[in-house]
mmCIF file of C-alpha atoms and ligand atoms in Angstrom:
data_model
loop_
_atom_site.group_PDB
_atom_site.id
_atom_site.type_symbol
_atom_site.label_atom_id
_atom_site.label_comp_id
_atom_site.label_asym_id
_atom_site.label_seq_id
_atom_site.Cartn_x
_atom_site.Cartn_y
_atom_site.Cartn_z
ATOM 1 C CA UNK A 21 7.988 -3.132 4.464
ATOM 2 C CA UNK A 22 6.549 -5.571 1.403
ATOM 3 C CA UNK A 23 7.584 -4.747 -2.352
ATOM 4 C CA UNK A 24 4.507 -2.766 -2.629
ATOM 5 C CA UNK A 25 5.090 -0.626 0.255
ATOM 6 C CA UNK A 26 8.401 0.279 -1.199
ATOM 7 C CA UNK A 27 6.666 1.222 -4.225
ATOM 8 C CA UNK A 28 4.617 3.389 -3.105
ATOM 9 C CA UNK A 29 7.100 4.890 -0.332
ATOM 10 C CA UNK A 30 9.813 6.037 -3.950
ATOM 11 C CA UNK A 31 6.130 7.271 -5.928
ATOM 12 C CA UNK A 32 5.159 9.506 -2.987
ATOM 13 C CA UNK A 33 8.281 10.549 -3.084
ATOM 14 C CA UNK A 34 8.866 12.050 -6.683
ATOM 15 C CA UNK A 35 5.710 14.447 -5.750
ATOM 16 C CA UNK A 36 8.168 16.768 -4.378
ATOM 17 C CA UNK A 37 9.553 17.330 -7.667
ATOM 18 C CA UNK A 38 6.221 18.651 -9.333
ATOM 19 C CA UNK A 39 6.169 22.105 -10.187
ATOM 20 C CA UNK A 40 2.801 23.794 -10.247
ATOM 21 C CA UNK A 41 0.944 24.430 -13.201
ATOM 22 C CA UNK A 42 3.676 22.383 -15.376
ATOM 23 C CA UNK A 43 2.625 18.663 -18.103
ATOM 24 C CA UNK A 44 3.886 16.030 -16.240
ATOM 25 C CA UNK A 45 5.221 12.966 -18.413
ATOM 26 C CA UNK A 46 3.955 9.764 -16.839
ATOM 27 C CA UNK A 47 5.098 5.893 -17.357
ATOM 28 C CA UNK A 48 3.812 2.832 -17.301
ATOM 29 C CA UNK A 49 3.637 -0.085 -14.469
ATOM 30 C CA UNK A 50 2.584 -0.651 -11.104
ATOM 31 C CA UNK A 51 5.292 1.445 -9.648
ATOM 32 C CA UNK A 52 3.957 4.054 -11.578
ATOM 33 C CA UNK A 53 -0.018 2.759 -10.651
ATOM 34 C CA UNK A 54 1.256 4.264 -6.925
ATOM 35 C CA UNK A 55 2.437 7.600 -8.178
ATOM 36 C CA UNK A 56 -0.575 7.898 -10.433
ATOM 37 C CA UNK A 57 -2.724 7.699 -7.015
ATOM 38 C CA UNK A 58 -0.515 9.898 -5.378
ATOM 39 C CA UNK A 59 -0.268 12.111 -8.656
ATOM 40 C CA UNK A 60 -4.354 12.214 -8.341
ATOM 41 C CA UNK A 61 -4.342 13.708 -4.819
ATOM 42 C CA UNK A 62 -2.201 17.017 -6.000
ATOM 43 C CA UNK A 63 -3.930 16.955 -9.715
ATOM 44 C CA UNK A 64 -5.361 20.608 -8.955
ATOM 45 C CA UNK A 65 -1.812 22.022 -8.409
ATOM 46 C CA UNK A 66 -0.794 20.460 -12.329
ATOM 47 C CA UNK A 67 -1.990 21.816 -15.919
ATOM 48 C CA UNK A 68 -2.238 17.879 -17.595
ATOM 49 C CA UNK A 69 -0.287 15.097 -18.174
ATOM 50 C CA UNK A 70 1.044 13.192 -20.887
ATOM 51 C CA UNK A 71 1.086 9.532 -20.985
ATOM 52 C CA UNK A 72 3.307 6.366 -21.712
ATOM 53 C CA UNK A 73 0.480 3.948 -22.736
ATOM 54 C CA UNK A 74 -2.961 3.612 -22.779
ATOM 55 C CA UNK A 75 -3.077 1.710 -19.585
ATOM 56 C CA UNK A 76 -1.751 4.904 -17.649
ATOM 57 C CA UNK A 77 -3.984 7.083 -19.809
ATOM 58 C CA UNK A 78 -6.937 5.247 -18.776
ATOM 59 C CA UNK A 79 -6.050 5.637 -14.872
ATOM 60 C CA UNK A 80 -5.161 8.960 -15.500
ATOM 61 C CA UNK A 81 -8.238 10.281 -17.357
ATOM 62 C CA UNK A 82 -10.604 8.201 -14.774
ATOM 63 C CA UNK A 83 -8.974 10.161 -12.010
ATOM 64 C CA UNK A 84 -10.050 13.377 -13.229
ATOM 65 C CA UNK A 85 -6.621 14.407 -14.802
ATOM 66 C CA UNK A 86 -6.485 15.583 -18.749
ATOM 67 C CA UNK A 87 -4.505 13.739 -20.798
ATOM 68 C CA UNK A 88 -2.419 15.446 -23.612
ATOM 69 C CA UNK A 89 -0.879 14.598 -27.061
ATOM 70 C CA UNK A 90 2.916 15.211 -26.828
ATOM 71 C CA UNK A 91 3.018 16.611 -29.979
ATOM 72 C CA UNK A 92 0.493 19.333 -28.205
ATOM 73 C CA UNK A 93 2.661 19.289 -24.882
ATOM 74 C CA UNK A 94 5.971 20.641 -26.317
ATOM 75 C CA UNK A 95 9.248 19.977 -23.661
ATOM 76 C CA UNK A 96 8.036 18.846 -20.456
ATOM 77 C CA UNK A 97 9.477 19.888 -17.273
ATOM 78 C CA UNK A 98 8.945 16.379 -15.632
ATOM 79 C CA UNK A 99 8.801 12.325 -16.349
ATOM 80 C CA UNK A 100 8.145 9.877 -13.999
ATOM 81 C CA UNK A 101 8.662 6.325 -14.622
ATOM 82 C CA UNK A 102 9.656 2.633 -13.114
ATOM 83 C CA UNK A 103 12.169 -0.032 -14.285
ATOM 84 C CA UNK A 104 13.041 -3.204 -14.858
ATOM 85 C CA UNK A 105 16.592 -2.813 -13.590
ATOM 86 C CA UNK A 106 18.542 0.123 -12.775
ATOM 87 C CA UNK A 107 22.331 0.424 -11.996
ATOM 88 C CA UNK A 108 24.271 3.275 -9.861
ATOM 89 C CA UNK A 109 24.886 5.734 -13.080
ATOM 90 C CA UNK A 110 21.215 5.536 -13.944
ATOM 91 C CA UNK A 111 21.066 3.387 -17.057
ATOM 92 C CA UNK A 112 18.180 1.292 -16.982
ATOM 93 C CA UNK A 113 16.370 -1.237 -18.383
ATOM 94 C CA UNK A 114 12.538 -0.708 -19.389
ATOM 95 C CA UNK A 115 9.583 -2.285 -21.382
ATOM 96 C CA UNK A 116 8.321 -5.157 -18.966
ATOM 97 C CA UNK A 117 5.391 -3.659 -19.272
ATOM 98 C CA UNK A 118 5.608 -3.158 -23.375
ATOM 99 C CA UNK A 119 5.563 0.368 -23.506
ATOM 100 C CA UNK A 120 9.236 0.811 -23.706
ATOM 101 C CA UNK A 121 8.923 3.089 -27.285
ATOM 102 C CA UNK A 122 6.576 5.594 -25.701
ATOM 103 C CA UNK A 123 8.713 5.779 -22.482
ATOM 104 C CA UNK A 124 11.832 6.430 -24.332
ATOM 105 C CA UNK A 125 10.125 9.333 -26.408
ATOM 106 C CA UNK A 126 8.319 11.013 -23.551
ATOM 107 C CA UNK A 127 11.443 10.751 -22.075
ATOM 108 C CA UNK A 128 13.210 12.120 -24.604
ATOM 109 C CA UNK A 129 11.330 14.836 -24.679
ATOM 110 C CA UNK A 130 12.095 15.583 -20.735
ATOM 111 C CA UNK A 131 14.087 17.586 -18.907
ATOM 112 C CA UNK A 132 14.353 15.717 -16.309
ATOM 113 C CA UNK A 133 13.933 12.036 -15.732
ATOM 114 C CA UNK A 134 13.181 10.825 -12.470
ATOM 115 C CA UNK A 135 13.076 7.023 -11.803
ATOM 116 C CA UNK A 136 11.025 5.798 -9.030
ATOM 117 C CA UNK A 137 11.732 1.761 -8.279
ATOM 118 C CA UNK A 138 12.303 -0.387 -5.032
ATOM 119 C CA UNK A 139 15.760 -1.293 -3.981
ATOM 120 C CA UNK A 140 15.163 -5.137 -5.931
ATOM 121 C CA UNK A 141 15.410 -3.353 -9.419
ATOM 122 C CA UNK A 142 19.171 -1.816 -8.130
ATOM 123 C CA UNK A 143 21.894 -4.023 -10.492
ATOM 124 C CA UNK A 144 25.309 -3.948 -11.112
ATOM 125 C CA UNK A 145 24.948 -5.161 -14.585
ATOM 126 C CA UNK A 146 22.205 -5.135 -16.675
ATOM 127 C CA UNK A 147 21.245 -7.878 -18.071
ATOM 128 C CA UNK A 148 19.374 -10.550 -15.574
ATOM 129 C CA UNK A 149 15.796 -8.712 -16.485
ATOM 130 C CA UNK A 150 15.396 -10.260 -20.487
ATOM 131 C CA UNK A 151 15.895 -7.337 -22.888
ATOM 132 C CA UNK A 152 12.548 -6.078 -24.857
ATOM 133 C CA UNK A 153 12.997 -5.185 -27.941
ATOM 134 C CA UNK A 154 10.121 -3.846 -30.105
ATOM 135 C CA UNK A 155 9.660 -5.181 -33.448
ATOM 136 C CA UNK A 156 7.764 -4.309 -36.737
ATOM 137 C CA UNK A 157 6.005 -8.059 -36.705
ATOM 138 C CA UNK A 158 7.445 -8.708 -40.822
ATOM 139 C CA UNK A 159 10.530 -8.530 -38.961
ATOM 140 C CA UNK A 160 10.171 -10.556 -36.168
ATOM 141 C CA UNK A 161 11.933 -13.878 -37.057
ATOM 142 C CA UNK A 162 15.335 -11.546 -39.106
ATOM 143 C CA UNK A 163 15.402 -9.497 -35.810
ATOM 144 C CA UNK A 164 15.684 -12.354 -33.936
ATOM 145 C CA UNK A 165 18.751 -14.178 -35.760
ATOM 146 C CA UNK A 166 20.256 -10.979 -35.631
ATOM 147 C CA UNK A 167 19.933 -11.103 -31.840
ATOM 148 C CA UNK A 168 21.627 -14.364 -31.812
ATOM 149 C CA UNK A 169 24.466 -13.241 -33.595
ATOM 150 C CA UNK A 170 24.862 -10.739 -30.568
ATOM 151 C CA UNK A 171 25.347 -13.300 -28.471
ATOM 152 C CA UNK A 172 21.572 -13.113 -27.182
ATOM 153 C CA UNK A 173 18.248 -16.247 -26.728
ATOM 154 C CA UNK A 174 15.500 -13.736 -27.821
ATOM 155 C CA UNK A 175 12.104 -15.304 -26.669
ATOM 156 C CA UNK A 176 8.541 -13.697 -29.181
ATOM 157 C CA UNK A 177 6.605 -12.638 -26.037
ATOM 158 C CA UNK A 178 3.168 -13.906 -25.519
ATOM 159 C CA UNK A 179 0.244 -14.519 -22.811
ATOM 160 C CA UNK A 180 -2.825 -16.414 -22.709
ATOM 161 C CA UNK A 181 -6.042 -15.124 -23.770
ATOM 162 C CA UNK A 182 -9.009 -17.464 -23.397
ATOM 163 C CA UNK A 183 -7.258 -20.405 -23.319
ATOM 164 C CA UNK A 184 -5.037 -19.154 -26.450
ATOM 165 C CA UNK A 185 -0.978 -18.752 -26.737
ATOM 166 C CA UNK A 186 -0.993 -15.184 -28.165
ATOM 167 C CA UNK A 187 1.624 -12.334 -29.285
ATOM 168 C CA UNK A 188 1.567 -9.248 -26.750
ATOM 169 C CA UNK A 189 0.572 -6.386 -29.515
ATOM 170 C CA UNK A 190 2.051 -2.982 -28.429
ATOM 171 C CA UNK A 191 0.200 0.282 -27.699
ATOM 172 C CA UNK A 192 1.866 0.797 -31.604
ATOM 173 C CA UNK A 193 0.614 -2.611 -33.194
ATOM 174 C CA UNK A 194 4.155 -4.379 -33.009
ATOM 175 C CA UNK A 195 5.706 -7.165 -30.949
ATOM 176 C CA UNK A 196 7.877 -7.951 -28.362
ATOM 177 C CA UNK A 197 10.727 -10.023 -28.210
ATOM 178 C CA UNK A 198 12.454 -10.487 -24.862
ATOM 179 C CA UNK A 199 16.205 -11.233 -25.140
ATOM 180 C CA UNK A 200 18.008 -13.788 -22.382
ATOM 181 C CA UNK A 201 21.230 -13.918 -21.899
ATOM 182 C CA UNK A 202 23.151 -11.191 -22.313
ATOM 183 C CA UNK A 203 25.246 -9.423 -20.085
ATOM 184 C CA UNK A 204 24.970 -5.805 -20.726
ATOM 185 C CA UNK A 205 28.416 -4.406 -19.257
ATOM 186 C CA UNK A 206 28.849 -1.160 -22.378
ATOM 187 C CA UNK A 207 24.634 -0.225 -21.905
ATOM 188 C CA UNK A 208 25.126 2.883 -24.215
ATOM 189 C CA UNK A 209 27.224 0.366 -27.037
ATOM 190 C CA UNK A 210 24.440 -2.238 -26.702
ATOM 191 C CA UNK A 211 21.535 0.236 -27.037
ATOM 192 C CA UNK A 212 22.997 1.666 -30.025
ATOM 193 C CA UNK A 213 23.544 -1.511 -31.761
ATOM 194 C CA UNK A 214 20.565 -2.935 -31.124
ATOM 195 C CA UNK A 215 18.453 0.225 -32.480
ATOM 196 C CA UNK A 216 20.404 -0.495 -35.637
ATOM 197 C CA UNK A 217 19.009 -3.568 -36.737
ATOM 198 C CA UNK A 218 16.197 -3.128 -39.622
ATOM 199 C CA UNK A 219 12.688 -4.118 -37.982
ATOM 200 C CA UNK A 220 13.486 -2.535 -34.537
ATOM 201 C CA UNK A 221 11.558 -0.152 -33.450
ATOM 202 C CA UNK A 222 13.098 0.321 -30.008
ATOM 203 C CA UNK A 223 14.589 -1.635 -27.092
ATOM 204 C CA UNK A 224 14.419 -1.390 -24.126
ATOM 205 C CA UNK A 225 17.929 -0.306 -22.870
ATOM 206 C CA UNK A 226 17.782 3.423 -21.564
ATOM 207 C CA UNK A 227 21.296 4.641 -21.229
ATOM 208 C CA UNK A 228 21.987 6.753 -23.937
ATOM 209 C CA UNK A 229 19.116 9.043 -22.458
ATOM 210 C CA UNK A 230 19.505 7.200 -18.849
ATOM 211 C CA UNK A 231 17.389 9.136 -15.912
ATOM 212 C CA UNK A 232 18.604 11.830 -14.240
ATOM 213 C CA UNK A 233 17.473 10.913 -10.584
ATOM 214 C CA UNK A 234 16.526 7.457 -8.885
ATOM 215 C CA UNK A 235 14.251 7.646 -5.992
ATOM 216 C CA UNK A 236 15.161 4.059 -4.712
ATOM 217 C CA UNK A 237 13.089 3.291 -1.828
ATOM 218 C CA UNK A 238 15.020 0.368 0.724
ATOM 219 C CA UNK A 239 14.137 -0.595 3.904
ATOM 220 C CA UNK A 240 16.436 2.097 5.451
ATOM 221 C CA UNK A 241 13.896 4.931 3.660
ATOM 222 C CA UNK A 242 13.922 6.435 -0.057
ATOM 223 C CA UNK A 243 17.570 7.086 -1.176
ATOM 224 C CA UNK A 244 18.382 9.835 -3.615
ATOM 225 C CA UNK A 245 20.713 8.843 -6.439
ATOM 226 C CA UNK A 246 21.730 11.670 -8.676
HETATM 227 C C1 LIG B 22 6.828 -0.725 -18.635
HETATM 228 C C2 LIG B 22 8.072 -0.400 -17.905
HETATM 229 C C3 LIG B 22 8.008 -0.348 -16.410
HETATM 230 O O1 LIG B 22 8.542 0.857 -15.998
HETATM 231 C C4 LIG B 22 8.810 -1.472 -15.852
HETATM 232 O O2 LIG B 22 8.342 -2.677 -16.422
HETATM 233 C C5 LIG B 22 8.693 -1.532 -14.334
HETATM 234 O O3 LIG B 22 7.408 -1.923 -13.986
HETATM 235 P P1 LIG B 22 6.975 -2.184 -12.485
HETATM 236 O O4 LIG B 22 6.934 -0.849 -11.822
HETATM 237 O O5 LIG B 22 5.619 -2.820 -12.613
HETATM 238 O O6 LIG B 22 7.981 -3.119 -11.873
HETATM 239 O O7 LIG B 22 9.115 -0.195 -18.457
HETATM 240 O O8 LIG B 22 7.044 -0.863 -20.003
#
């Protein structure tokens, strides 16, 4: 089975977990693009949804399912997302997809936490996957020394737009910088750390509020790690 197969194999199977007439909380990626499609073929048997990014929203709200505020939603039952990397005790890291501050507040505001990925994102220490870390832009270039001093090669993220080098802007109007190089052994230590440096909004290490199951699809089937 290709990468996208497996994909699709660990969204299908978080559907079990839905509970009828409940919010669902929703990520961001193309791990999450499957379980949005698979999401849209049960969207009768859930009340709404509430989204990571406006990417999702858009999918979500062209596939006939209603969108709501979080701050309208109160605790949801349910949140569904994808990773970057993921190790055995379900610390992960998130925010390829520069969402990462949404994801950790829906996610926050979960009960449960269900990761879907494909067995390539499975690591024994996090780290290989660059680090994002949200910035307020002011902040950008004090952020980054400080990231140096921890030892990490933080790298402003950017992509091309007509022809043009320019910074990814967030869903919140900040930037991204992706940090190289460091090998994340203490996730919970470097999370906290990180979140303390003036100009961060967020980064992308979720330990401290890691998920509570991975749906990790391999080539042997989806395996269940709780
Ligand atoms: C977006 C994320 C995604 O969950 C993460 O990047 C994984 O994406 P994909 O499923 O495309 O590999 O954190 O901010």
């Amino acid at each position: 089975m290709d990468q996208n197969g497996l994909k699709l194999a660990a969204a299908a199977a978080a559907l079990q977990y839905i509970e009828d007439d409940t919010i669902i909380g929703v990520g961001t990626g193309s791990t999450v693009n499957f379980f949005i499609a698979e999401l849209l073929k049960v969207k009768h048997r859930i009340k709404a949804a509430v989204s990571s990014s406006e990417a999702s929203s858009k999918l979500l709200l062209a596939g006939g399912v209603e969108v709501m505020e979080l701050n309208d939603a109160g605790t949801l039952s349910l949140y569904v997302d994808g990773a970057d990397e993921v190790t055995a005790n379900l610390a992960m890291i998130k925010g390829g997809g520069a969402a990462l501050t949404r994801e950790k507040i829906v996610a926050a505001a979960s009960k449960i936490f269900i990761c879907i990925a494909d067995e390539s994102k499975l690591v024994q220490v996090l780290g290989t996957f660059p680090l994002p870390v949200e910035v307020i832009p002011m902040a950008r270039s004090f952020v980054a020394r400080e990231l140096v001093k921890l030892g990490g090669h933080p790298e402003w993220r950017v992509r091309e737009i007509d022809g043009v080098m320019k910074p990814v802007v967030t869903d919140n109007g900040n930037w991204i910088l992706d940090v190289h190089g460091l090998k994340i052994t203490d996730p919970v230590a470097v999370e906290t750390i990180i979140n303390q440096i003036t100009g961060v909004l967020t980064n992308g290490l979720f330990a401290r509020r890691g998920a509570n199951i991975l749906l990790l699809a391999t080539s042997d089937g989806v395996k269940t790690i709780v």
